[in-house]
CSV table of C-alpha atoms and ligand atoms in Angstrom, one decimal:
chain,number,residue,atom,x,y,z
A,711,MET,CA,30.9,-27.4,59.0
A,712,ASN,CA,32.1,-25.3,56.7
A,713,ARG,CA,30.3,-21.9,56.7
A,714,ILE,CA,32.9,-20.5,54.7
A,715,ARG,CA,32.4,-22.5,51.2
A,716,GLY,CA,30.7,-20.2,48.4
A,717,LYS,CA,31.7,-17.4,50.3
A,718,THR,CA,33.3,-14.2,48.4
A,719,ALA,CA,36.5,-13.4,49.9
A,720,LEU,CA,38.5,-9.8,48.9
A,721,ILE,CA,42.5,-10.7,50.1
A,722,THR,CA,44.2,-7.5,50.6
A,723,GLY,CA,48.6,-8.4,50.4
A,724,ALA,CA,47.9,-11.5,48.9
A,725,THR,CA,50.9,-11.9,47.0
A,726,ALA,CA,53.0,-13.0,50.1
A,727,GLY,CA,53.1,-14.2,53.6
A,728,ILE,CA,49.7,-14.2,55.8
A,729,GLY,CA,47.8,-13.1,52.5
A,730,GLU,CA,49.1,-15.8,50.2
A,731,ALA,CA,48.7,-18.7,53.0
A,732,CYS,CA,44.6,-17.1,53.6
A,733,ALA,CA,44.6,-17.0,50.1
A,734,ARG,CA,45.6,-21.0,49.8
A,735,GLN,CA,43.6,-21.8,52.8
A,736,LEU,CA,39.7,-20.2,51.8
A,737,ALA,CA,40.6,-21.6,48.7
A,738,ALA,CA,41.1,-25.3,49.8
A,739,MET,CA,37.8,-24.4,52.3
A,740,GLY,CA,36.1,-23.5,48.9
A,741,ALA,CA,35.5,-19.5,48.8
A,742,HIS,CA,35.8,-17.6,45.7
A,743,LEU,CA,38.8,-15.0,45.7
A,744,VAL,CA,39.5,-11.6,45.1
A,745,LEU,CA,43.0,-11.4,45.7
A,746,ALA,CA,44.6,-7.5,45.3
A,747,ALA,CA,48.5,-6.8,45.8
A,748,ARG,CA,50.9,-4.2,43.6
A,749,ARG,CA,52.9,-7.2,42.4
A,750,ARG,CA,51.2,-8.3,40.0
A,751,GLU,CA,53.4,-10.9,38.5
A,752,ARG,CA,53.5,-12.7,41.9
A,753,LEU,CA,49.4,-12.6,41.9
A,754,ALA,CA,49.3,-14.0,38.6
A,755,ALA,CA,51.5,-17.1,39.6
A,756,LEU,CA,49.2,-17.6,42.7
A,757,ALA,CA,45.9,-17.4,40.4
A,758,ALA,CA,47.6,-20.2,38.3
A,759,GLU,CA,48.4,-21.6,41.2
A,760,LEU,CA,44.7,-22.2,42.6
A,761,ARG,CA,43.4,-22.9,39.3
A,762,SER,CA,45.4,-26.1,38.9
A,763,GLU,CA,45.2,-27.1,42.8
A,764,HIS,CA,41.9,-25.7,43.7
A,765,GLY,CA,40.2,-25.0,40.5
A,766,GLU,CA,39.4,-21.4,41.7
A,767,GLU,CA,39.2,-18.8,38.9
A,768,PRO,CA,40.7,-15.9,41.4
A,769,LEU,CA,40.0,-12.5,40.2
A,770,VAL,CA,43.6,-10.4,40.6
A,771,HIS,CA,43.5,-6.6,41.1
A,772,GLU,CA,47.1,-4.6,41.0
A,773,LEU,CA,46.2,-2.3,44.2
A,774,ASP,CA,48.2,-0.3,46.3
A,775,VAL,CA,45.4,0.3,49.0
A,776,ARG,CA,47.2,4.0,50.0
A,777,ASP,CA,46.1,5.1,47.0
A,778,ARG,CA,42.3,5.8,47.6
A,779,ALA,CA,40.8,6.3,44.1
A,780,ALA,CA,42.1,3.5,43.0
A,781,VAL,CA,40.8,0.8,45.8
A,782,ASN,CA,37.1,2.9,45.1
A,783,ASP,CA,37.7,2.3,41.4
A,784,PHE,CA,38.4,-1.0,42.4
A,785,ALA,CA,35.2,-1.1,44.2
A,786,ALA,CA,32.8,0.1,41.8
A,787,ARG,CA,34.2,-2.2,39.1
A,788,LEU,CA,33.7,-5.5,41.8
A,789,ASP,CA,29.9,-4.0,41.6
A,790,GLU,CA,29.9,-4.0,37.7
A,791,ARG,CA,31.0,-7.2,37.5
A,792,GLY,CA,28.1,-8.3,40.3
A,793,VAL,CA,30.4,-9.4,42.6
A,794,ALA,CA,29.5,-8.9,46.2
A,795,ILE,CA,32.4,-9.7,48.9
A,796,ASP,CA,31.5,-11.5,52.0
A,797,ILE,CA,34.8,-12.0,53.5
A,798,LEU,CA,37.3,-8.9,53.7
A,799,VAL,CA,40.3,-9.5,55.0
A,800,ASN,CA,42.3,-6.3,55.8
A,801,ASN,CA,46.1,-8.1,55.6
A,802,ALA,CA,48.4,-5.8,53.2
A,803,GLY,CA,50.7,-4.1,56.2
A,804,LEU,CA,54.3,-3.5,56.6
A,805,SER,CA,57.2,-2.3,59.0
A,806,ARG,CA,59.8,0.0,58.0
A,807,GLY,CA,63.0,0.4,60.5
A,808,LEU,CA,63.2,0.2,64.1
A,809,ASP,CA,64.4,3.8,65.0
A,810,ASP,CA,64.1,5.2,68.5
A,811,LEU,CA,61.5,8.2,67.4
A,812,GLN,CA,63.9,10.8,67.7
A,813,ASP,CA,65.4,9.2,64.9
A,814,GLY,CA,62.7,7.9,62.6
A,815,SER,CA,62.3,8.7,59.2
A,816,HIS,CA,59.5,10.7,57.9
A,817,GLN,CA,59.4,8.9,54.9
A,818,ASP,CA,58.8,5.2,56.8
A,819,TRP,CA,56.4,7.1,59.1
A,820,ASP,CA,54.0,8.2,56.0
A,821,GLU,CA,54.8,4.8,54.2
A,822,MET,CA,53.3,2.7,57.8
A,823,ILE,CA,50.7,5.1,58.4
A,824,ASP,CA,49.6,5.2,55.0
A,825,THR,CA,49.5,1.6,54.3
A,826,ASN,CA,48.8,0.0,58.0
A,827,ILE,CA,46.0,2.3,59.0
A,828,LYS,CA,45.0,4.4,56.3
A,829,GLY,CA,45.2,2.0,54.0
A,830,LEU,CA,43.1,-0.3,56.4
A,831,LEU,CA,40.6,2.6,56.0
A,832,ASN,CA,40.5,2.7,52.5
A,833,VAL,CA,39.4,-0.6,51.5
A,834,THR,CA,36.9,-1.1,54.7
A,835,ARG,CA,35.1,2.5,53.4
A,836,ALA,CA,34.6,0.9,49.7
A,837,ILE,CA,33.6,-2.4,51.2
A,838,LEU,CA,31.7,-2.4,54.0
A,839,PRO,CA,28.9,0.2,53.5
A,840,ARG,CA,28.0,-2.4,50.9
A,841,MET,CA,28.4,-5.6,53.3
A,842,ILE,CA,25.7,-3.5,55.9
A,843,ALA,CA,23.5,-2.8,52.6
A,844,ARG,CA,22.9,-6.8,52.3
A,845,ASP,CA,23.1,-6.9,56.9
A,846,SER,CA,25.9,-9.7,56.2
A,847,GLY,CA,29.5,-10.2,55.8
A,848,HIS,CA,33.0,-10.8,58.0
A,849,VAL,CA,35.7,-8.3,58.1
A,850,VAL,CA,39.2,-9.2,59.6
A,851,ASN,CA,42.1,-6.8,60.1
A,852,LEU,CA,45.4,-8.0,61.1
A,853,GLY,CA,46.3,-6.8,63.7
A,854,SER,CA,49.8,-7.6,66.0
A,855,ILE,CA,51.1,-8.3,69.4
A,856,ALA,CA,52.4,-5.0,68.9
A,857,GLY,CA,48.8,-2.9,69.1
A,858,HIS,CA,48.5,-4.7,72.4
A,859,MET,CA,52.6,-3.6,74.2
A,860,VAL,CA,55.0,-0.9,72.6
A,861,TYR,CA,58.4,-2.5,72.1
A,862,PRO,CA,61.5,-0.7,72.0
A,863,LYS,CA,61.8,1.3,68.9
A,864,GLY,CA,58.9,-0.1,67.7
A,865,ASN,CA,56.7,3.1,68.1
A,866,VAL,CA,55.3,4.5,64.9
A,867,TYR,CA,54.6,0.7,63.7
A,868,CYS,CA,53.0,0.1,67.5
A,869,ALA,CA,51.2,3.0,67.1
A,870,THR,CA,49.5,1.7,63.6
A,871,LYS,CA,48.1,-1.6,65.0
A,872,TYR,CA,47.0,0.1,67.9
A,873,ALA,CA,45.0,2.0,65.8
A,874,VAL,CA,44.0,-1.6,64.1
A,875,LYS,CA,42.5,-2.9,67.7
A,876,ALA,CA,40.9,0.7,68.2
A,877,LEU,CA,39.4,0.9,64.7
A,878,THR,CA,38.2,-3.0,65.3
A,879,GLN,CA,36.2,-1.7,68.8
A,880,ALA,CA,35.3,1.3,67.0
A,881,ALA,CA,33.4,-0.4,63.9
A,882,ASN,CA,32.2,-3.2,66.1
A,883,ILE,CA,30.3,-0.5,68.0
A,884,ASP,CA,29.1,1.4,64.5
A,885,LEU,CA,27.9,-2.3,63.1
A,886,VAL,CA,25.7,-2.5,66.4
A,887,GLY,CA,22.0,-4.1,65.2
A,888,THR,CA,23.5,-5.6,61.6
A,889,ARG,CA,25.2,-8.7,60.9
A,890,VAL,CA,28.1,-7.2,59.8
A,891,ARG,CA,30.8,-8.6,62.5
A,892,MET,CA,34.7,-7.3,62.8
A,893,SER,CA,37.3,-9.4,64.1
A,894,SER,CA,41.0,-8.9,64.2
A,895,VAL,CA,43.1,-11.0,64.4
A,896,ASP,CA,47.2,-10.6,66.8
A,897,PRO,CA,49.6,-12.4,65.8
A,898,GLY,CA,53.1,-12.7,67.5
A,899,MET,CA,56.0,-12.9,65.4
A,900,VAL,CA,55.0,-14.9,62.2
A,901,GLU,CA,57.7,-16.1,59.9
A,902,THR,CA,57.1,-14.3,56.4
A,903,GLU,CA,59.1,-11.6,54.3
A,904,PHE,CA,57.5,-9.1,57.1
A,905,SER,CA,61.3,-8.3,58.5
A,906,LEU,CA,63.1,-8.5,55.3
A,907,VAL,CA,60.3,-5.6,54.3
A,908,ARG,CA,61.0,-3.7,57.6
A,909,PHE,CA,64.8,-4.1,57.3
A,910,ARG,CA,64.9,-3.3,53.3
A,911,GLY,CA,66.3,-7.0,52.1
A,912,ASP,CA,68.9,-7.4,55.2
A,913,GLU,CA,68.7,-11.0,55.3
A,914,ASP,CA,71.2,-11.5,58.0
A,915,ARG,CA,69.5,-8.9,60.1
A,916,ALA,CA,65.9,-10.3,59.3
A,917,GLY,CA,67.4,-13.5,60.1
A,918,THR,CA,68.0,-12.5,64.0
A,919,VAL,CA,64.3,-11.3,65.0
A,920,TYR,CA,63.7,-15.7,64.5
A,921,ALA,CA,67.2,-17.3,65.5
A,922,GLY,CA,66.6,-20.2,68.1
A,923,VAL,CA,62.8,-19.6,68.5
A,924,GLN,CA,60.5,-21.7,66.6
A,925,PRO,CA,58.4,-19.0,64.9
A,926,LEU,CA,54.3,-19.1,63.8
A,927,ILE,CA,53.8,-19.5,59.8
A,928,ALA,CA,51.8,-18.1,57.9
A,929,GLU,CA,49.8,-21.5,57.5
A,930,ASP,CA,49.2,-21.0,61.5
A,931,ILE,CA,47.7,-17.4,60.8
A,932,ALA,CA,45.6,-18.7,58.1
A,933,ASP,CA,43.8,-21.2,60.7
A,934,ASN,CA,43.4,-18.5,63.0
A,935,ILE,CA,41.6,-16.6,60.4
A,936,CYS,CA,39.7,-19.6,59.1
A,937,TYR,CA,38.9,-20.4,62.9
A,938,VAL,CA,37.3,-16.7,63.2
A,939,LEU,CA,35.9,-16.6,59.9
A,940,ASN,CA,34.1,-19.7,60.4
A,941,ALA,CA,32.6,-19.8,63.4
A,942,PRO,CA,28.5,-19.5,63.3
A,943,PRO,CA,26.9,-16.1,62.8
A,944,HIS,CA,26.0,-15.4,65.8
A,945,VAL,CA,29.4,-15.4,67.3
A,946,ASN,CA,31.8,-12.4,66.4
A,947,ILE,CA,35.4,-12.7,67.6
A,948,GLN,CA,35.9,-9.6,67.9
A,949,HIS,CA,40.2,-10.3,68.8
A,950,MET,CA,42.3,-12.8,68.1
A,951,VAL,CA,45.5,-12.9,70.1
A,952,VAL,CA,48.4,-15.6,69.4
A,953,MET,CA,52.1,-16.0,69.9
A,954,PRO,CA,54.1,-18.7,69.5
A,955,THR,CA,55.2,-21.4,72.6
A,956,GLN,CA,58.2,-19.7,72.8
A,957,GLN,CA,57.2,-15.8,73.2
A,958,ARG,CA,54.9,-14.8,75.9
A,959,SER,CA,55.0,-11.3,75.0
A,960,PRO,CA,57.1,-9.0,72.6
A,961,TYR,CA,59.6,-8.9,75.6
A,962,VAL,CA,59.6,-12.4,76.8
A,963,ILE,CA,61.3,-15.2,74.3
A,964,ALA,CA,62.5,-18.4,75.2
A,965,ARG,CA,65.5,-18.7,72.3
A,966,GLU,CA,68.2,-21.8,71.8
A,967,GLU,CA,71.7,-20.9,72.2
B,1559,LIG,P1,54.6,-10.3,54.4
B,1559,LIG,O1,55.6,-8.8,54.2
B,1559,LIG,O2,55.1,-11.1,54.0
B,1559,LIG,O3,53.1,-9.7,53.1
B,1559,LIG,C1,53.2,-8.2,53.4
B,1559,LIG,C2,51.8,-9.0,52.2
B,1559,LIG,O4,51.3,-6.8,52.1
B,1559,LIG,C3,52.3,-8.5,51.0
B,1559,LIG,O5,52.0,-9.4,49.9
B,1559,LIG,C4,52.4,-7.0,50.0
B,1559,LIG,O6,52.0,-7.7,48.7
B,1559,LIG,C5,51.5,-6.3,51.2
B,1559,LIG,N1,51.5,-4.7,51.1
B,1559,LIG,C6,52.3,-4.1,50.7
B,1559,LIG,N2,51.9,-3.0,51.0
B,1559,LIG,C7,50.9,-2.6,50.7
B,1559,LIG,C8,50.2,-1.7,50.0
B,1559,LIG,N3,50.5,-0.4,50.0
B,1559,LIG,N4,49.4,-2.2,48.7
B,1559,LIG,C9,49.0,-3.2,49.1
B,1559,LIG,N5,49.5,-4.3,49.4
B,1559,LIG,C10,50.6,-4.0,50.3
B,1559,LIG,O7,54.2,-9.6,55.4
B,1559,LIG,P2,52.9,-10.2,56.9
B,1559,LIG,O8,52.1,-11.6,56.1
B,1559,LIG,O9,53.8,-11.6,58.1
B,1559,LIG,O10,52.5,-9.4,56.6
B,1559,LIG,C11,51.0,-9.3,57.2
B,1559,LIG,C12,49.8,-8.6,57.9
B,1559,LIG,O11,50.5,-9.2,59.0
B,1559,LIG,C13,50.7,-7.5,57.6
B,1559,LIG,O12,49.4,-6.3,58.1
B,1559,LIG,C14,51.3,-7.0,59.4
B,1559,LIG,O13,51.9,-6.0,59.8
B,1559,LIG,C15,50.8,-8.1,59.8
B,1559,LIG,N6,51.6,-8.5,60.7
B,1559,LIG,C16,52.2,-9.6,60.6
B,1559,LIG,C17,53.2,-10.2,61.9
B,1559,LIG,C18,54.4,-10.8,61.7
B,1559,LIG,O14,55.6,-11.3,62.8
B,1559,LIG,N7,55.3,-11.5,60.3
B,1559,LIG,C19,52.9,-10.1,63.0
B,1559,LIG,C20,51.8,-9.2,63.2
B,1559,LIG,C21,51.5,-8.8,62.3
B,1559,LIG,P3,52.7,-6.4,47.5
B,1559,LIG,O15,54.3,-5.6,47.9
B,1559,LIG,O16,53.1,-7.2,46.4
B,1559,LIG,O17,52.2,-5.1,47.6
B,1560,LIG,C1,54.7,-7.9,64.0
B,1560,LIG,C2,55.1,-8.4,65.1
B,1560,LIG,O1,56.5,-7.9,67.4
B,1560,LIG,O2,57.5,-7.4,65.1
B,1560,LIG,O3,53.3,-7.1,64.0
B,1560,LIG,O4,55.4,-6.2,66.0
B,1560,LIG,S1,56.2,-7.6,65.6
C-alpha cells in the first residue's frame, strides 16, 4: 500500500547522497516535492530530471539551513503559496575532519553544530507547528550510528548525532496526543559525498573509508525512509538503525583484502 502518494514532502540537503535519492524515490511514489539545499545548479538539474522521469514539478529553494531568518522566510513563502508540508526529511548534514578533540578546529565544530543540530532545529521549528495545527505530519531526521556509539576522533560529529537522537526522543514526548510523528533513520556506512566533504575533497582518503567493504548506498537509506514514512498512521517508528552486512558497529567491520 502506498500511503505517500499525493503527500507533499520537504527534503533538506536534496542535492546529493541520501537526500537526492529520497527525492527520486518519493517522486516515484507520487509525492509532491519541495527540495532545499545550497547548490542551485544541482537543484535545477534534479528538478529537470524529476519532471521528465516522473512528471513531478518540484518546488526548489536555495537554502542554507544554518540561516534561521532564511528558513523562516522560506516557511512563510510556502504558506503564501498554499503549500502545506506533510513530510519533512531533515537530511542536510555533514562532518568535517577527523581529529582528536584536543586538536579540533573551531571552524569545523561550528559548521557541524550549526548544520546538524541548529539547522535541523531551525527547519523543525519552522515546519512542525504547521503540522501540529493540522494534526498531521511526519518528520524523519537523519541520525547515525555515530549517535549511538562514539568512535575515535569522531567527537563533535558524534555529539551532533547524539543530539539528533535526543531531539527525536524529546520531540516525540512533546508531540504525544497529536497525530504528528517523528522518526530518525540512523545509518552506518553509506557511500555518498559524505567522506569527500569530511576530508575536504581528498578522494584517496575518502576512498579508504569504504575500502574492502560493500557499504550501503543512498538508495538503501531512501528505501528505509520510505518504509518509515509509509507505515500506517498509528505506527511511529522512533528509530531505525541500519548498517551494511559487513559492518556490525562503528568498530566491527569485515574488510576484504
Ligand atoms: P552528502 O554529502 O552526499 O549530502 C549532504 C547534503 O546536505 C547535500 O545535499 C548538501 O547540499 C546538504 N547540506 C549540507 N550542509 C547544508 C546546509 N548548511 N544547508 C542546506 N543543505 C546542506 O552526504 P549524505 O547524503 O551521506 O548525508 C546526508 C545525511 O545523512 C547527513 O545528515 C549525514 O550526517 C547523515 N548520515 C550519513 C551517513 C553516511 O555514511 N554517508 C551515515 C549516517 C548518517 P548543499 O551542499 O548543496 O547545500
Ligand atoms: C556517518 C557514519 O560511521 O562515519 O554518520 O559516523 S559514520
